[in-house]
Short mmCIF file of C-alpha atoms in Angstrom, two decimals:
data_model
loop_
_atom_site.label_atom_id
_atom_site.label_comp_id
_atom_site.label_asym_id
_atom_site.label_seq_id
_atom_site.Cartn_x
_atom_site.Cartn_y
_atom_site.Cartn_z
CA MET A 184 72.15 165.29 1.87
CA PRO A 185 72.41 164.91 5.37
CA ARG A 186 72.19 161.27 6.72
CA GLN A 187 69.11 160.62 8.72
CA SER A 188 69.52 158.82 11.91
CA SER A 189 67.93 155.43 12.31
CA ARG A 190 67.57 155.85 15.98
CA ARG A 191 64.11 155.92 17.40
CA PRO A 192 63.31 158.39 20.22
CA ARG A 193 63.91 156.92 23.54
CA THR A 194 60.97 155.96 25.60
CA PRO A 195 61.10 155.50 29.34
CA ALA A 196 61.67 151.73 30.36
CA HIS A 197 58.71 151.92 32.60
CA THR A 198 55.62 153.89 31.67
CA HIS A 199 54.24 153.34 35.21
CA THR A 200 55.35 151.87 38.36
CA HIS A 201 53.48 149.59 40.80
CA ALA A 202 53.02 150.35 44.52
CA HIS A 203 54.93 148.20 46.96
CA PRO A 204 52.68 145.36 48.06
CA VAL A 205 52.84 147.22 51.61
CA ASP A 206 51.19 150.28 50.10
CA GLU A 207 48.59 148.58 47.84
CA LEU A 208 44.85 149.64 48.33
CA LEU A 209 42.98 146.27 47.95
CA PRO A 210 39.17 146.23 46.88
CA ILE A 211 36.96 146.95 49.87
CA PRO A 212 35.56 143.33 50.14
CA ARG A 213 38.96 141.88 50.53
CA LEU A 214 40.11 144.49 52.90
CA ALA A 215 37.07 143.64 55.08
CA LEU A 216 37.81 139.85 54.75
CA TYR A 217 41.57 140.06 55.54
CA GLY A 218 41.04 142.74 58.19
CA PHE A 219 38.56 140.64 60.02
CA GLN A 220 40.88 137.52 59.74
CA HIS A 221 43.59 139.76 61.52
CA VAL A 222 40.82 140.56 64.39
CA LEU A 223 40.08 136.95 64.89
CA ALA A 224 43.68 136.01 64.98
CA PHE A 225 44.35 138.84 67.41
CA TYR A 226 41.33 138.80 69.74
CA ALA A 227 42.22 135.98 72.00
CA ALA A 228 45.61 137.62 72.83
CA ALA A 229 44.01 141.11 73.10
CA VAL A 230 41.58 140.18 75.77
CA ILE A 231 43.79 137.88 77.85
CA VAL A 232 45.69 140.75 79.45
CA PRO A 233 42.67 142.65 80.85
CA VAL A 234 41.24 139.23 81.89
CA LEU A 235 44.32 138.20 83.81
CA LEU A 236 44.84 141.66 85.23
CA GLY A 237 41.06 142.08 86.31
CA ASN A 238 40.98 138.55 87.89
CA ALA A 239 44.27 139.20 89.74
CA LEU A 240 42.97 142.64 91.22
CA GLY A 241 39.54 141.20 92.11
CA LEU A 242 37.60 143.18 89.76
CA SER A 243 33.84 142.75 89.34
CA ARG A 244 32.40 141.18 85.97
CA GLN A 245 30.91 144.64 84.94
CA GLU A 246 34.50 146.26 85.59
CA LEU A 247 36.11 143.43 83.63
CA VAL A 248 33.85 143.79 80.63
CA HIS A 249 34.65 147.58 80.61
CA LEU A 250 38.50 146.68 80.64
CA ILE A 251 37.97 144.47 77.59
CA ASN A 252 35.94 147.01 75.61
CA ALA A 253 38.56 149.73 76.58
CA ASP A 254 41.31 147.50 75.25
CA LEU A 255 39.61 146.75 71.83
CA LEU A 256 38.89 150.39 71.32
CA THR A 257 42.41 151.42 71.87
CA CYS A 258 43.89 148.59 70.10
CA GLY A 259 41.82 149.70 67.01
CA VAL A 260 42.83 153.27 67.11
CA ALA A 261 46.56 152.50 67.80
CA SER A 262 46.59 149.87 64.94
CA ILE A 263 45.22 152.54 62.52
CA ILE A 264 47.76 155.20 63.60
CA GLN A 265 50.63 152.49 63.35
CA ALA A 266 49.61 151.24 59.82
CA LEU A 267 48.19 154.61 58.18
CA GLY A 268 50.86 156.99 59.70
CA VAL A 269 49.97 160.45 61.08
CA TRP A 270 52.79 163.04 60.91
CA LYS A 271 55.98 161.33 62.42
CA VAL A 272 53.80 158.77 64.14
CA GLY A 273 53.28 155.33 62.64
CA ALA A 274 55.62 152.96 60.81
CA ARG A 275 53.10 152.65 57.87
CA LEU A 276 53.62 148.90 57.81
CA PRO A 277 51.09 146.04 58.31
CA LEU A 278 51.74 145.97 62.15
CA VAL A 279 48.74 145.49 64.59
CA GLN A 280 49.01 147.09 67.89
CA GLY A 281 48.21 145.02 71.00
CA VAL A 282 48.82 145.01 74.71
CA THR A 283 52.25 143.49 75.54
CA PHE A 284 52.46 140.29 77.48
CA THR A 285 55.57 141.77 79.02
CA ALA A 286 53.61 144.01 81.12
CA VAL A 287 51.28 141.54 82.78
CA SER A 288 53.22 140.48 85.70
CA PRO A 289 54.59 144.09 86.62
CA MET A 290 50.99 145.49 86.37
CA ILE A 291 49.70 142.60 88.60
CA ALA A 292 52.51 143.39 91.07
CA ILE A 293 51.83 147.16 90.88
CA GLY A 294 48.09 146.67 91.22
CA THR A 295 48.13 144.41 94.15
CA GLY A 296 50.89 146.27 95.96
CA ALA A 297 48.57 149.46 95.68
CA GLY A 298 45.72 147.20 97.43
CA GLY A 299 43.99 145.66 94.47
CA GLY A 300 40.65 146.59 92.97
CA THR A 301 40.13 149.97 91.06
CA ALA A 302 42.46 151.61 93.64
CA GLY A 303 45.29 149.37 92.20
CA LEU A 304 44.40 150.29 88.67
CA LEU A 305 44.82 153.88 89.29
CA VAL A 306 48.42 153.41 90.33
CA VAL A 307 48.88 151.08 87.14
CA TYR A 308 47.37 153.76 84.90
CA GLY A 309 49.74 156.48 86.37
CA ALA A 310 52.83 154.24 85.61
CA VAL A 311 51.48 153.37 82.02
CA ILE A 312 50.78 157.07 81.19
CA THR A 313 54.50 158.12 82.25
CA ALA A 314 56.09 155.12 80.43
CA GLY A 315 54.16 156.07 77.19
CA MET A 316 55.31 159.64 77.39
CA ALA A 317 58.88 158.30 77.93
CA THR A 318 58.60 155.96 74.91
CA PHE A 319 57.29 158.82 72.64
CA LEU A 320 60.01 161.22 73.63
CA PHE A 321 62.81 158.70 73.70
CA ALA A 322 61.90 157.13 70.25
CA PRO A 323 64.28 159.07 67.99
CA LEU A 324 67.24 158.42 70.26
CA PHE A 325 66.38 154.79 70.63
CA SER A 326 66.10 154.40 66.86
CA LYS A 327 69.72 155.44 66.58
CA LEU A 328 70.73 152.82 69.01
CA VAL A 329 69.39 150.14 66.61
CA LYS A 330 73.14 149.40 65.61
CA TYR A 331 73.51 147.85 69.08
CA PHE A 332 70.80 145.41 68.22
CA PRO A 333 72.28 143.17 65.43
CA PRO A 334 70.59 140.12 63.79
CA VAL A 335 71.81 137.86 66.69
CA VAL A 336 69.99 140.10 69.30
CA ILE A 337 66.84 140.74 67.20
CA GLY A 338 66.70 137.21 65.90
CA THR A 339 67.08 135.88 69.43
CA ILE A 340 64.26 138.07 70.82
CA LEU A 341 61.80 137.17 68.13
CA THR A 342 62.57 133.54 68.48
CA ILE A 343 62.09 133.84 72.20
CA ILE A 344 58.72 135.67 71.68
CA GLY A 345 57.61 132.85 69.56
CA ILE A 346 58.63 130.10 71.85
CA THR A 347 57.12 131.71 74.91
CA LEU A 348 53.92 132.29 73.12
CA ILE A 349 53.43 128.73 71.96
CA PRO A 350 52.67 127.64 75.49
CA VAL A 351 49.81 130.11 75.60
CA ALA A 352 48.41 128.69 72.42
CA LEU A 353 48.80 125.08 73.63
CA GLN A 354 47.06 126.11 76.86
CA ASP A 355 44.12 127.26 74.81
CA ALA A 356 44.35 124.04 72.91
CA ALA A 357 44.01 122.13 76.36
CA GLY A 358 40.80 124.10 76.98
CA GLY A 359 42.14 127.31 78.30
CA ALA A 360 43.79 128.75 81.61
CA HIS A 361 40.38 128.87 83.35
CA LEU A 362 40.25 125.12 83.28
CA ILE A 363 43.31 124.48 84.87
CA GLY A 364 43.07 121.93 87.81
CA THR A 365 39.78 120.52 86.54
CA PRO A 366 39.08 117.25 84.72
CA ALA A 367 38.13 119.37 81.57
CA TYR A 368 41.77 120.66 81.16
CA GLY A 369 43.49 118.58 78.48
CA ASP A 370 40.33 116.66 77.63
CA PRO A 371 40.90 114.70 74.46
CA LYS A 372 37.99 116.58 72.94
CA ASN A 373 39.60 119.88 73.39
CA LEU A 374 42.95 118.54 71.79
CA ALA A 375 40.66 117.17 68.82
CA TYR A 376 39.08 120.59 68.07
CA ALA A 377 42.60 122.26 68.31
CA LEU A 378 44.34 119.57 66.04
CA GLY A 379 41.29 119.56 63.78
CA THR A 380 41.45 123.37 63.31
CA LEU A 381 45.36 123.39 62.70
CA LEU A 382 44.92 120.31 60.15
CA PHE A 383 42.17 122.20 58.33
CA ILE A 384 44.31 125.35 58.16
CA LEU A 385 47.22 123.35 56.71
CA ALA A 386 44.91 121.69 54.28
CA VAL A 387 43.59 124.80 52.99
CA VAL A 388 47.19 126.25 52.65
CA ARG A 389 48.40 123.11 50.99
CA ILE A 390 45.54 122.65 48.28
CA GLY A 391 43.84 125.89 48.14
CA ARG A 392 44.29 128.66 45.48
CA PRO A 393 46.21 131.67 46.56
CA PHE A 394 43.19 133.75 47.58
CA LEU A 395 41.63 130.92 49.64
CA SER A 396 45.11 130.03 51.29
CA SER A 397 45.20 133.63 52.36
CA LEU A 398 42.00 133.22 54.31
CA ALA A 399 43.13 129.79 55.86
CA VAL A 400 43.18 131.13 59.67
CA LEU A 401 39.79 132.77 59.24
CA LEU A 402 38.22 129.61 57.71
CA GLY A 403 39.82 127.44 60.14
CA LEU A 404 38.35 129.59 63.06
CA VAL A 405 34.92 129.50 61.53
CA VAL A 406 34.81 125.87 60.56
CA GLY A 407 36.30 124.96 63.93
CA THR A 408 33.58 127.04 65.83
CA ALA A 409 30.79 125.62 63.60
CA VAL A 410 31.92 121.91 64.49
CA ALA A 411 32.08 122.73 68.13
CA TRP A 412 28.63 124.38 68.09
CA LEU A 413 27.35 121.25 66.21
CA PHE A 414 28.59 118.99 69.15
CA GLY A 415 27.23 121.48 71.82
CA ASP A 416 30.56 122.90 72.77
CA ALA A 417 30.18 126.52 71.59
CA ASP A 418 28.07 128.61 73.79
CA PHE A 419 26.53 131.81 72.57
CA ALA A 420 24.29 132.44 75.47
CA ALA A 421 26.50 135.31 76.74
CA VAL A 422 25.94 137.15 73.53
CA ARG A 423 22.10 137.59 74.22
CA GLU A 424 22.70 138.93 77.65
CA THR A 425 25.28 141.69 76.71
CA ASP A 426 24.43 145.14 75.93
CA TRP A 427 24.46 146.33 72.18
CA PHE A 428 26.28 149.69 72.84
CA GLY A 429 28.96 150.70 75.35
CA VAL A 430 31.21 153.81 75.41
CA THR A 431 34.59 153.86 77.12
CA THR A 432 35.04 157.10 78.91
CA PRO A 433 38.53 158.56 79.93
CA PHE A 434 39.59 158.05 83.37
CA HIS A 435 36.53 155.70 84.12
CA TYR A 436 37.99 154.55 87.38
CA GLY A 437 39.19 157.98 88.62
CA MET A 438 42.37 160.14 88.04
CA PRO A 439 45.54 158.06 87.80
CA ARG A 440 48.00 158.14 90.81
CA PHE A 441 51.75 158.63 89.93
CA GLU A 442 54.15 156.69 92.19
CA LEU A 443 57.91 156.56 91.84
CA LEU A 444 58.67 152.72 92.14
CA PRO A 445 55.72 151.67 90.02
CA ILE A 446 56.89 154.08 87.26
CA VAL A 447 60.37 152.66 87.47
CA ALA A 448 59.10 149.28 86.90
CA MET A 449 56.98 150.31 83.96
CA LEU A 450 59.91 152.23 82.46
CA VAL A 451 62.02 148.90 82.45
CA VAL A 452 58.92 147.17 80.99
CA VAL A 453 58.68 149.70 78.02
CA LEU A 454 62.39 149.47 77.38
CA ILE A 455 61.93 145.84 76.64
CA THR A 456 58.97 146.49 74.41
CA MET A 457 60.83 149.01 72.56
CA VAL A 458 63.28 146.31 71.64
CA GLU A 459 60.31 143.96 70.96
CA THR A 460 58.81 146.60 68.51
CA THR A 461 62.16 147.02 66.77
CA GLY A 462 62.46 143.33 66.31
CA ASP A 463 58.87 143.17 65.00
CA VAL A 464 59.48 146.14 62.43
CA TYR A 465 62.52 144.51 61.20
CA ALA A 466 60.62 141.07 61.03
CA ILE A 467 57.78 142.59 59.10
CA GLY A 468 60.28 144.35 56.77
CA GLU A 469 61.91 140.90 56.45
CA ILE A 470 58.56 139.43 55.50
CA THR A 471 57.16 142.11 53.14
CA ARG A 472 60.70 142.89 51.59
CA LYS A 473 60.09 146.54 52.66
CA LYS A 474 63.19 148.56 53.51
CA VAL A 475 63.29 149.45 57.36
CA ASP A 476 65.67 152.30 58.57
CA ALA A 477 66.14 154.30 61.90
CA ASP A 478 63.35 156.63 60.96
CA THR A 479 60.83 153.78 60.41
CA VAL A 480 61.75 152.33 63.68
CA ALA A 481 61.29 155.74 65.48
CA ARG A 482 57.88 156.29 63.86
CA ALA A 483 56.87 152.81 65.17
CA LEU A 484 58.04 153.54 68.64
CA ARG A 485 56.22 156.94 68.61
CA ALA A 486 53.08 155.02 67.82
CA ASP A 487 53.76 152.73 70.73
CA GLY A 488 54.37 155.71 73.01
CA ALA A 489 51.17 157.43 71.91
CA ALA A 490 49.10 154.31 72.11
CA THR A 491 50.39 153.65 75.68
CA VAL A 492 49.41 157.14 76.74
CA LEU A 493 46.06 156.84 75.25
CA GLY A 494 45.71 153.39 76.86
CA GLY A 495 46.22 154.97 80.31
CA ILE A 496 43.70 157.52 79.61
CA LEU A 497 41.07 155.18 78.24
CA ASN A 498 41.55 152.59 80.99
CA SER A 499 43.89 150.35 79.02
CA PHE A 500 47.43 149.27 79.08
CA PRO A 501 50.91 149.39 77.39
CA TYR A 502 50.79 148.91 73.72
CA VAL A 503 53.45 147.15 71.24
CA ALA A 504 53.65 146.07 67.59
CA PHE A 505 51.97 142.70 68.04
CA ALA A 506 54.14 139.78 66.87
CA GLU A 507 51.20 137.53 66.61
CA ASN A 508 49.86 139.00 63.55
CA ILE A 509 53.21 139.03 61.95
CA GLY A 510 52.85 135.26 61.62
CA LEU A 511 49.33 135.79 59.75
CA VAL A 512 50.99 138.27 57.35
CA ARG A 513 53.64 135.59 56.55
CA MET A 514 51.01 132.79 56.13
CA SER A 515 48.43 134.82 54.23
CA LYS A 516 51.03 136.72 52.03
CA VAL A 517 48.79 139.66 52.17
CA MET A 518 50.95 142.57 53.00
CA SER A 519 48.91 145.65 52.44
CA ARG A 520 49.03 147.95 55.44
CA TYR A 521 45.31 149.15 54.58
CA VAL A 522 44.38 145.71 55.79
CA VAL A 523 45.49 146.41 59.33
CA VAL A 524 43.61 149.80 58.98
CA ALA A 525 40.55 147.78 58.16
CA ALA A 526 41.38 145.55 61.13
CA GLY A 527 41.65 148.76 63.41
CA VAL A 528 38.14 149.84 62.28
CA PHE A 529 36.82 146.37 63.14
CA MET A 530 38.46 146.63 66.55
CA VAL A 531 36.99 150.11 67.25
CA VAL A 532 33.53 148.72 66.37
CA LEU A 533 34.08 145.85 68.73
CA GLY A 534 35.20 148.11 71.43
CA LEU A 535 31.89 150.14 71.10
CA LEU A 536 29.57 147.16 70.60
CA PRO A 537 30.13 144.62 73.54
CA LYS A 538 27.58 142.28 71.83
CA ALA A 539 29.72 142.10 68.76
CA GLY A 540 32.78 141.58 70.97
CA SER A 541 30.94 138.96 72.91
CA LEU A 542 30.18 137.09 69.70
CA VAL A 543 33.96 136.92 68.69
CA ALA A 544 34.76 135.99 72.23
CA SER A 545 32.45 132.82 71.79
CA VAL A 546 35.07 131.03 69.57
CA PRO A 547 36.05 128.11 71.82
CA HIS A 548 39.36 128.16 73.34
CA PRO A 549 40.70 124.96 71.80
CA VAL A 550 39.81 126.20 68.29
CA LEU A 551 41.71 129.52 68.98
CA GLY A 552 44.66 127.29 70.30
CA GLY A 553 44.87 125.35 67.20
CA ALA A 554 45.03 128.23 64.94
CA ALA A 555 47.45 130.03 67.27
CA VAL A 556 50.04 127.31 67.34
CA SER A 557 50.88 127.96 63.61
CA MET A 558 51.07 131.79 64.04
CA PHE A 559 53.13 131.73 67.04
CA GLY A 560 55.28 129.19 65.59
CA ILE A 561 55.96 131.24 62.42
CA VAL A 562 56.97 134.10 64.79
CA ALA A 563 59.66 132.03 66.14
CA ALA A 564 60.51 130.83 62.72
CA VAL A 565 61.11 134.59 61.57
CA GLY A 566 63.44 135.01 64.39
CA VAL A 567 65.34 131.78 63.18
CA GLN A 568 65.48 133.46 59.76
CA ILE A 569 66.83 136.68 60.99
CA LEU A 570 69.37 134.54 63.03
CA GLY A 571 70.61 133.11 59.80
CA LYS A 572 71.90 136.52 59.01
CA ALA A 573 74.20 136.24 62.12
CA ASP A 574 77.46 134.47 62.12
CA LEU A 575 76.58 131.70 64.60
CA ARG A 576 79.99 129.95 63.84
CA GLU A 577 81.25 132.64 66.00
CA GLU A 578 81.21 131.40 69.57
CA ARG A 579 80.15 134.62 71.21
CA ASN A 580 77.10 134.90 69.08
CA THR A 581 76.19 131.20 69.84
CA LEU A 582 76.59 131.75 73.48
CA ILE A 583 74.14 134.93 73.38
CA LEU A 584 71.55 132.78 71.75
CA ALA A 585 72.05 129.86 73.96
CA VAL A 586 72.11 131.62 77.18
CA SER A 587 69.19 133.90 76.38
CA LEU A 588 67.06 130.95 75.34
CA GLY A 589 67.77 129.39 78.52
CA ALA A 590 67.14 132.48 80.66
CA ALA A 591 63.64 133.00 78.56
CA LEU A 592 62.58 129.47 79.69
CA LEU A 593 63.29 129.76 83.25
CA PRO A 594 60.20 131.73 84.51
CA THR A 595 57.96 129.22 82.53
CA THR A 596 59.72 126.03 83.51
CA VAL A 597 60.71 126.87 87.11
CA ALA A 598 58.02 129.16 88.36
CA PRO A 599 58.99 129.31 92.06
CA PHE A 600 62.57 130.56 91.20
CA PHE A 601 61.54 134.21 91.71
CA ASP A 602 59.08 133.77 94.56
CA ARG A 603 61.64 134.84 97.29
CA MET A 604 62.85 138.06 95.48
CA PRO A 605 61.56 141.46 96.08
CA ASP A 606 58.09 142.24 94.52
CA ASP A 607 59.51 145.03 92.23
CA LEU A 608 62.41 142.91 91.01
CA ARG A 609 60.05 139.74 90.50
CA ALA A 610 57.63 141.83 88.53
CA VAL A 611 60.32 142.73 85.97
CA LEU A 612 62.22 139.32 85.75
CA ASP A 613 59.12 136.99 86.04
CA SER A 614 58.62 136.98 82.41
CA GLY A 615 60.36 134.73 79.68
CA ILE A 616 60.35 137.58 77.12
CA THR A 617 61.65 140.25 79.47
CA LEU A 618 64.37 138.05 81.10
CA GLY A 619 65.52 136.64 77.67
CA ALA A 620 65.63 139.99 76.00
CA LEU A 621 67.59 141.57 78.73
CA THR A 622 69.99 138.62 78.67
CA ALA A 623 70.49 139.05 74.81
CA ILE A 624 71.06 142.73 75.13
CA THR A 625 73.39 142.67 77.89
CA LEU A 626 75.48 139.79 76.46
CA ASN A 627 75.78 141.50 73.04
CA LEU A 628 76.92 144.70 74.90
CA LEU A 629 79.62 142.75 76.93
CA PHE A 630 80.67 140.41 73.96
CA ASN A 631 80.45 142.68 70.97
CA VAL A 632 80.05 146.38 71.71
CA PHE A 633 82.34 147.10 74.81
CA THR A 634 85.08 145.02 73.02
CA ARG A 635 84.48 146.94 69.82
CA ARG A 636 84.01 143.73 67.83
CA THR A 637 82.20 144.31 64.51
CA THR A 638 78.80 142.64 64.19
CA ARG A 639 77.02 141.83 60.87
CA GLU A 640 74.03 143.85 60.14
CA ILE A 641 70.99 143.06 58.02
CA ASP A 642 71.47 144.51 54.38
CA TRP A 643 68.22 146.18 54.23
CA ASP A 644 69.50 148.38 51.28
CA GLY A 645 69.46 145.12 49.33
CA MET A 646 65.93 144.67 50.08
CA GLY A 647 64.31 147.71 48.49
CA GLU A 648 61.28 148.08 46.46
CA ASP A 649 62.74 146.60 43.37
CA GLU A 650 62.87 143.20 45.18
CA ALA A 651 59.40 143.40 46.50
CA PRO A 652 57.32 140.27 45.76
CA GLU A 653 54.71 140.27 43.27
CA PRO A 654 51.15 141.44 44.51
CA GLU A 655 48.54 139.02 45.55
CA PHE A 656 45.78 138.01 43.23
CA GLY A 657 43.24 140.62 42.80
CA ALA A 658 45.44 143.26 44.55
CA HIS A 659 45.34 146.69 42.94
CA PRO A 660 47.97 149.48 43.30
CA ALA A 661 46.86 152.62 45.25
CA ARG A 662 45.71 155.34 43.15
#
């Protein structure tokens, strides 16, 4: 009689697989909460560019409000495209799109050089549209050049971004740039609001449950604003005076003007923002443990280019993956890209409802500054983390980091340094992020690439989906 096998039929080791946390579709209430938290964390930085540019070009208050609405609407659409993905556009990562600070000085120089006012804006928009198209077309080639941006370059750039953004947060903590030169700037009361907000966020993270900790920034902004309102330092009068509905129309100020020198200056800017986005994509990959490759970078850059072209059409500006919100992803540990999609929907609504946007804008500057200190600091910390993958015992890598940090601090610490330079050159170099990034890229080419020295690269293959962190409480895989 034949011997019967005692082996049981094999069953698959895993009967089902969970989606990576980046691809998890959370319940709608949590999507709304986490998405709104991103909006609050993002809002101050989103409106600062149109405010700075509008004031520099001498725009009226009505024109300035239109710039802010156009910016928020475009930010929302661009963030949805970047996080959700359309065709080969969008990284499908929790990246929020926002106006790049790198473009502020060049746009002011271009606009004022064209006579200021709306006439200056038309030249700016011509340069923005052209630069956006170049970004979109150049994205696949640039993504193949990622090997020339090893951890020492990407980590340096991210560290520079965080370090140069922290003073923006501290300026808000002191009361906001609009108070500079007045006794109210640096008032101990403003510093108390900022410090109180920051301490509240730290306390929630320290003692709160995981779900509560993930909402620390949102709770800090709400509680900080409520305290300021109780003491009479939060003004909501402007909300009553603002219209409920406003539509951004394409080419609101007229057809763009395309001029050579402004276009060249903006092309230099988007080259830097492409490096910035590349660093941000790798940073969010580092945080979420999601593998990033050249195709991911190309899709992210295409989203930048498409958003920048859309910005020029809808009276807005160049767009980049926003480093500010990377810090929020790290702090909250909520990694779902659908949270950014929800944030994008909120931004679109804010762009169409000036009254709602005015309500969010009523958060006092010191409260925003206190929350932003932690997030901008985390961006710098992510850069340091990536620098840990570079061999800083190698003298050349150490010099790349050291000299780039020094160059980045030059425009902010010695402002008159570039005053005597030609306007076009000053528009490009009078930015810590731009100057520091150019220095890191150039020194890496001189020290490591042209000398054919090997550079250590990030082992993204070792950070695949099998090593992804556990989902946040209450998270459910996409179905």
